[in-house]
């Protein structure tokens, strides 16, 4: 069976799960305590990061960017990187927006402060300023999603693409943590409801991190 080594609230792992769901690929999920730097895991990814993907033929691919590109080439039946050079460039630009900018400003600080800090030894007390800054920054990103969706059906154009999956993966994590201010961003919320109702999204809505319950509306398709 294909296997994805992941952390439940890792947005990059979630993006890969959505891609595999859209491509209708079966796979097992292994929860990896990457902070323990297990030898076998470090051998698969010397960077020590999740996600890591192992395909049916034993091919090991680390890094969500490399995994998504690999899946697109290995399983091209349902293309997610777009059609035509201009569309593909826009899909990659917006995917990078969420994986770099949104991750740095919003999702990674919140995931670290609210979940990972407790697992990592010697990581010190919670940084509440980092939480405040991340919760403020999310508004600007939701405004940008609304701006795009006012002009296009999906984030990068007329078709659903990796850009939507990346954005939704990051937002799903902060929605779990109760930090997505949907009431102030109706257009972005409508787009997220469309994403949430896709079959590929269902497994993510079942996720429960031990000791940390999701927000009340996390699982609701209409919230
Ligand atoms: N560029 C990587 C980033 C992955 C990443 O930052 N994963 C986090 C968890 S969400 C991680 O493993 N952090 C541990 C570390 O950086 O040592 C990707 O796209 O896969």
Tab-separated table of C-alpha atoms and ligand atoms in Angstrom:
chain	number	residue	atom	x	y	z
A	1	UNK	CA	0.000	0.000	0.000
A	2	UNK	CA	1.110	3.592	-0.558
A	3	UNK	CA	2.062	5.260	2.731
A	4	UNK	CA	2.143	8.874	3.860
A	5	UNK	CA	4.191	9.700	6.956
A	6	UNK	CA	2.616	12.806	8.427
A	7	UNK	CA	1.700	14.942	11.409
A	8	UNK	CA	-2.064	15.344	11.793
A	9	UNK	CA	-2.053	19.155	11.915
A	10	UNK	CA	0.743	19.643	9.387
A	11	UNK	CA	-0.677	21.724	6.492
A	12	UNK	CA	1.845	20.285	4.012
A	13	UNK	CA	0.811	16.719	4.917
A	14	UNK	CA	-2.839	17.706	4.553
A	15	UNK	CA	-2.198	19.176	1.105
A	16	UNK	CA	-0.734	15.834	-0.039
A	17	UNK	CA	-3.719	13.947	1.410
A	18	UNK	CA	-6.082	16.219	-0.550
A	19	UNK	CA	-4.099	15.694	-3.754
A	20	UNK	CA	-4.234	11.911	-3.317
A	21	UNK	CA	-7.948	12.133	-2.526
A	22	UNK	CA	-8.629	14.165	-5.697
A	23	UNK	CA	-6.610	11.643	-7.710
A	24	UNK	CA	-8.536	8.830	-5.993
A	25	UNK	CA	-5.395	7.041	-4.819
A	26	UNK	CA	-5.619	4.677	-1.832
A	27	UNK	CA	-3.006	5.137	0.844
A	28	UNK	CA	-2.267	4.477	4.518
A	29	UNK	CA	-1.453	7.300	6.890
A	30	UNK	CA	1.315	6.858	9.492
A	31	UNK	CA	1.534	9.472	12.248
A	32	UNK	CA	5.197	10.453	12.523
A	33	UNK	CA	6.559	12.024	15.715
A	34	UNK	CA	9.167	13.796	13.616
A	35	UNK	CA	10.627	15.625	16.624
A	36	UNK	CA	11.925	12.244	17.892
A	37	UNK	CA	14.094	11.941	14.749
A	38	UNK	CA	13.630	8.180	14.374
A	39	UNK	CA	16.516	6.576	12.445
A	40	UNK	CA	14.320	4.965	9.775
A	41	UNK	CA	12.461	8.235	9.266
A	42	UNK	CA	15.678	10.276	9.030
A	43	UNK	CA	16.919	7.791	6.426
A	44	UNK	CA	13.850	8.572	4.300
A	45	UNK	CA	14.140	12.336	4.803
A	46	UNK	CA	17.413	13.677	6.221
A	47	UNK	CA	15.652	17.050	6.639
A	48	UNK	CA	13.593	15.397	9.390
A	49	UNK	CA	10.340	16.901	8.100
A	50	UNK	CA	6.917	15.502	7.279
A	51	UNK	CA	5.349	14.691	4.866
A	52	UNK	CA	7.192	11.734	3.352
A	53	UNK	CA	5.472	9.572	0.753
A	54	UNK	CA	6.253	5.955	-0.192
A	55	UNK	CA	4.686	4.736	-3.430
A	56	UNK	CA	3.566	1.189	-4.302
A	57	UNK	CA	6.885	0.427	-6.018
A	58	UNK	CA	8.875	1.595	-2.981
A	59	UNK	CA	9.782	5.038	-4.358
A	60	UNK	CA	10.343	7.422	-1.426
A	61	UNK	CA	9.577	11.121	-1.959
A	62	UNK	CA	10.103	13.765	0.729
A	63	UNK	CA	8.823	17.371	0.761
A	64	UNK	CA	5.232	18.209	-0.168
A	65	UNK	CA	6.303	20.219	-3.207
A	66	UNK	CA	8.268	17.263	-4.610
A	67	UNK	CA	5.483	14.826	-3.653
A	68	UNK	CA	2.782	16.844	-5.447
A	69	UNK	CA	4.926	17.177	-8.579
A	70	UNK	CA	5.705	13.442	-8.408
A	71	UNK	CA	2.015	12.509	-8.045
A	72	UNK	CA	1.095	14.761	-10.971
A	73	UNK	CA	3.585	12.962	-13.214
A	74	UNK	CA	3.057	9.438	-11.873
A	75	UNK	CA	-0.768	9.710	-11.830
A	76	UNK	CA	-1.749	12.173	-14.575
A	77	UNK	CA	-5.359	10.978	-14.965
A	78	UNK	CA	-6.672	13.956	-12.980
A	79	UNK	CA	-4.351	16.936	-13.452
A	80	UNK	CA	-4.120	19.401	-10.579
A	81	UNK	CA	-1.236	21.592	-11.696
A	82	UNK	CA	-3.315	23.169	-14.443
A	83	UNK	CA	-3.610	23.118	-18.205
A	84	UNK	CA	-1.390	25.344	-20.343
A	85	UNK	CA	1.744	27.223	-19.336
A	86	UNK	CA	0.060	30.389	-18.053
A	87	UNK	CA	-2.435	28.492	-15.893
A	88	UNK	CA	0.300	26.226	-14.513
A	89	UNK	CA	2.393	29.279	-13.609
A	90	UNK	CA	-0.567	30.798	-11.742
A	91	UNK	CA	-1.258	27.511	-9.922
A	92	UNK	CA	2.387	27.340	-8.815
A	93	UNK	CA	2.447	31.014	-7.774
A	94	UNK	CA	-0.588	30.650	-5.541
A	95	UNK	CA	0.526	27.298	-4.147
A	96	UNK	CA	3.802	28.962	-3.174
A	97	UNK	CA	1.835	31.872	-1.660
A	98	UNK	CA	0.147	29.519	0.789
A	99	UNK	CA	3.058	27.141	1.368
A	100	UNK	CA	5.563	29.980	1.932
A	101	UNK	CA	3.837	33.209	2.947
A	102	UNK	CA	0.700	31.904	4.647
A	103	UNK	CA	2.708	29.159	6.347
A	104	UNK	CA	5.313	31.605	7.678
A	105	UNK	CA	2.835	34.288	8.768
A	106	UNK	CA	-0.104	32.189	9.976
A	107	UNK	CA	-0.284	28.388	9.978
A	108	UNK	CA	3.164	27.355	11.191
A	109	UNK	CA	3.317	29.804	14.127
A	110	UNK	CA	-0.163	28.720	15.256
A	111	UNK	CA	0.544	24.993	14.870
A	112	UNK	CA	3.852	25.370	16.685
A	113	UNK	CA	2.538	27.507	19.551
A	114	UNK	CA	-0.698	25.580	20.070
A	115	UNK	CA	0.394	21.991	19.431
A	116	UNK	CA	4.036	21.232	18.698
A	117	UNK	CA	5.605	23.258	21.487
A	118	UNK	CA	4.278	20.793	24.042
A	119	UNK	CA	5.947	17.828	22.291
A	120	UNK	CA	9.318	19.469	21.785
A	121	UNK	CA	11.668	19.393	24.720
A	122	UNK	CA	13.254	22.680	25.870
A	123	UNK	CA	10.978	24.758	23.654
A	124	UNK	CA	10.090	27.224	26.409
A	125	UNK	CA	6.799	28.969	27.247
A	126	UNK	CA	4.049	29.851	24.751
A	127	UNK	CA	4.791	32.978	22.734
A	128	UNK	CA	1.469	34.812	22.894
A	129	UNK	CA	2.718	37.644	20.711
A	130	UNK	CA	3.374	35.171	17.883
A	131	UNK	CA	-0.198	33.888	18.276
A	132	UNK	CA	-1.625	37.425	18.194
A	133	UNK	CA	0.358	38.329	15.073
A	134	UNK	CA	-0.694	35.147	13.246
A	135	UNK	CA	-4.366	35.690	14.130
A	136	UNK	CA	-4.168	39.242	12.776
A	137	UNK	CA	-2.346	38.204	9.575
A	138	UNK	CA	-4.986	35.657	8.609
A	139	UNK	CA	-7.442	38.468	7.794
A	140	UNK	CA	-5.276	39.790	5.012
A	141	UNK	CA	-4.993	36.311	3.467
A	142	UNK	CA	-8.753	35.728	3.666
A	143	UNK	CA	-9.266	39.123	1.972
A	144	UNK	CA	-6.948	37.976	-0.804
A	145	UNK	CA	-8.913	34.719	-1.245
A	146	UNK	CA	-12.154	36.752	-1.439
A	147	UNK	CA	-10.581	39.080	-4.017
A	148	UNK	CA	-9.565	36.102	-6.190
A	149	UNK	CA	-12.931	34.351	-5.832
A	150	UNK	CA	-14.772	37.545	-6.835
A	151	UNK	CA	-12.965	37.222	-10.181
A	152	UNK	CA	-12.559	33.440	-10.717
A	153	UNK	CA	-14.454	30.264	-9.924
A	154	UNK	CA	-11.410	28.705	-8.222
A	155	UNK	CA	-8.291	30.401	-6.859
A	156	UNK	CA	-6.117	30.019	-9.958
A	157	UNK	CA	-8.833	30.028	-12.632
A	158	UNK	CA	-11.904	28.143	-13.840
A	159	UNK	CA	-10.777	24.730	-12.583
A	160	UNK	CA	-9.968	23.428	-9.148
A	161	UNK	CA	-6.185	23.109	-8.806
A	162	UNK	CA	-3.351	22.478	-6.399
A	163	UNK	CA	-3.640	26.158	-5.368
A	164	UNK	CA	-7.100	25.500	-3.870
A	165	UNK	CA	-5.869	22.336	-2.155
A	166	UNK	CA	-2.838	24.091	-0.659
A	167	UNK	CA	-4.899	27.038	0.585
A	168	UNK	CA	-7.603	24.777	2.023
A	169	UNK	CA	-5.019	22.543	3.703
A	170	UNK	CA	-3.485	25.514	5.552
A	171	UNK	CA	-6.889	26.947	6.442
A	172	UNK	CA	-8.163	23.571	7.666
A	173	UNK	CA	-5.436	23.565	10.292
A	174	UNK	CA	-6.266	26.987	11.647
A	175	UNK	CA	-9.972	26.152	11.451
A	176	UNK	CA	-9.262	23.117	13.658
A	177	UNK	CA	-7.564	25.483	16.115
A	178	UNK	CA	-10.548	27.881	16.010
A	179	UNK	CA	-8.500	30.722	14.508
A	180	UNK	CA	-10.293	31.293	11.196
A	181	UNK	CA	-12.524	34.422	11.462
A	182	UNK	CA	-15.078	33.274	8.847
A	183	UNK	CA	-17.785	35.721	9.975
A	184	UNK	CA	-15.702	38.622	8.615
A	185	UNK	CA	-14.933	36.952	5.255
A	186	UNK	CA	-18.132	35.663	3.603
A	187	UNK	CA	-16.732	35.145	0.091
A	188	UNK	CA	-13.701	33.208	1.343
A	189	UNK	CA	-16.023	31.225	3.593
A	190	UNK	CA	-18.237	30.200	0.627
A	191	UNK	CA	-15.154	28.988	-1.260
A	192	UNK	CA	-13.975	27.055	1.847
A	193	UNK	CA	-17.436	25.465	2.207
A	194	UNK	CA	-17.126	24.260	-1.394
A	195	UNK	CA	-13.708	22.790	-0.579
A	196	UNK	CA	-14.942	21.220	2.641
A	197	UNK	CA	-17.778	19.401	0.890
A	198	UNK	CA	-15.457	17.585	-1.548
A	199	UNK	CA	-14.999	13.847	-0.862
A	200	UNK	CA	-11.200	14.368	-0.696
A	201	UNK	CA	-11.743	16.587	2.360
A	202	UNK	CA	-13.770	14.120	4.395
A	203	UNK	CA	-10.859	12.223	6.010
A	204	UNK	CA	-9.367	15.526	7.232
A	205	UNK	CA	-12.613	16.339	9.022
A	206	UNK	CA	-12.316	13.080	10.987
A	207	UNK	CA	-8.866	14.003	12.382
A	208	UNK	CA	-8.620	14.409	16.155
A	209	UNK	CA	-5.362	15.341	17.854
A	210	UNK	CA	-5.094	13.747	21.302
A	211	UNK	CA	-5.691	16.306	24.061
A	212	UNK	CA	-6.824	19.050	21.678
A	213	UNK	CA	-10.427	19.008	20.437
A	214	UNK	CA	-11.230	20.861	17.192
A	215	UNK	CA	-13.332	24.032	17.031
A	216	UNK	CA	-17.084	23.435	17.294
A	217	UNK	CA	-17.781	23.976	13.594
A	218	UNK	CA	-14.666	22.148	12.317
A	219	UNK	CA	-16.592	19.131	11.051
A	220	UNK	CA	-19.709	20.986	9.846
A	221	UNK	CA	-20.139	21.409	6.084
A	222	UNK	CA	-22.498	24.332	6.629
A	223	UNK	CA	-21.151	26.541	9.397
B	1	LIG	N1	8.950	22.358	2.554
B	1	LIG	C1	8.431	21.295	3.373
B	1	LIG	C2	7.987	21.850	4.710
B	1	LIG	C3	7.462	20.756	5.619
B	1	LIG	C4	7.381	21.209	7.073
B	1	LIG	O1	7.749	22.354	7.422
B	1	LIG	N2	6.896	20.304	7.912
B	1	LIG	C5	6.887	20.582	9.330
B	1	LIG	C6	5.595	20.080	9.987
B	1	LIG	S1	4.210	20.980	9.356
B	1	LIG	C7	8.044	19.840	9.951
B	1	LIG	O2	8.258	18.686	9.645
B	1	LIG	N3	8.805	20.526	10.814
B	1	LIG	C8	9.935	19.941	11.471
B	1	LIG	C9	11.215	20.631	11.145
B	1	LIG	O3	11.220	21.575	10.330
B	1	LIG	O4	12.230	20.219	11.703
B	1	LIG	C10	7.270	20.614	2.632
B	1	LIG	O5	6.629	21.267	1.814
B	1	LIG	O6	7.065	19.417	2.854
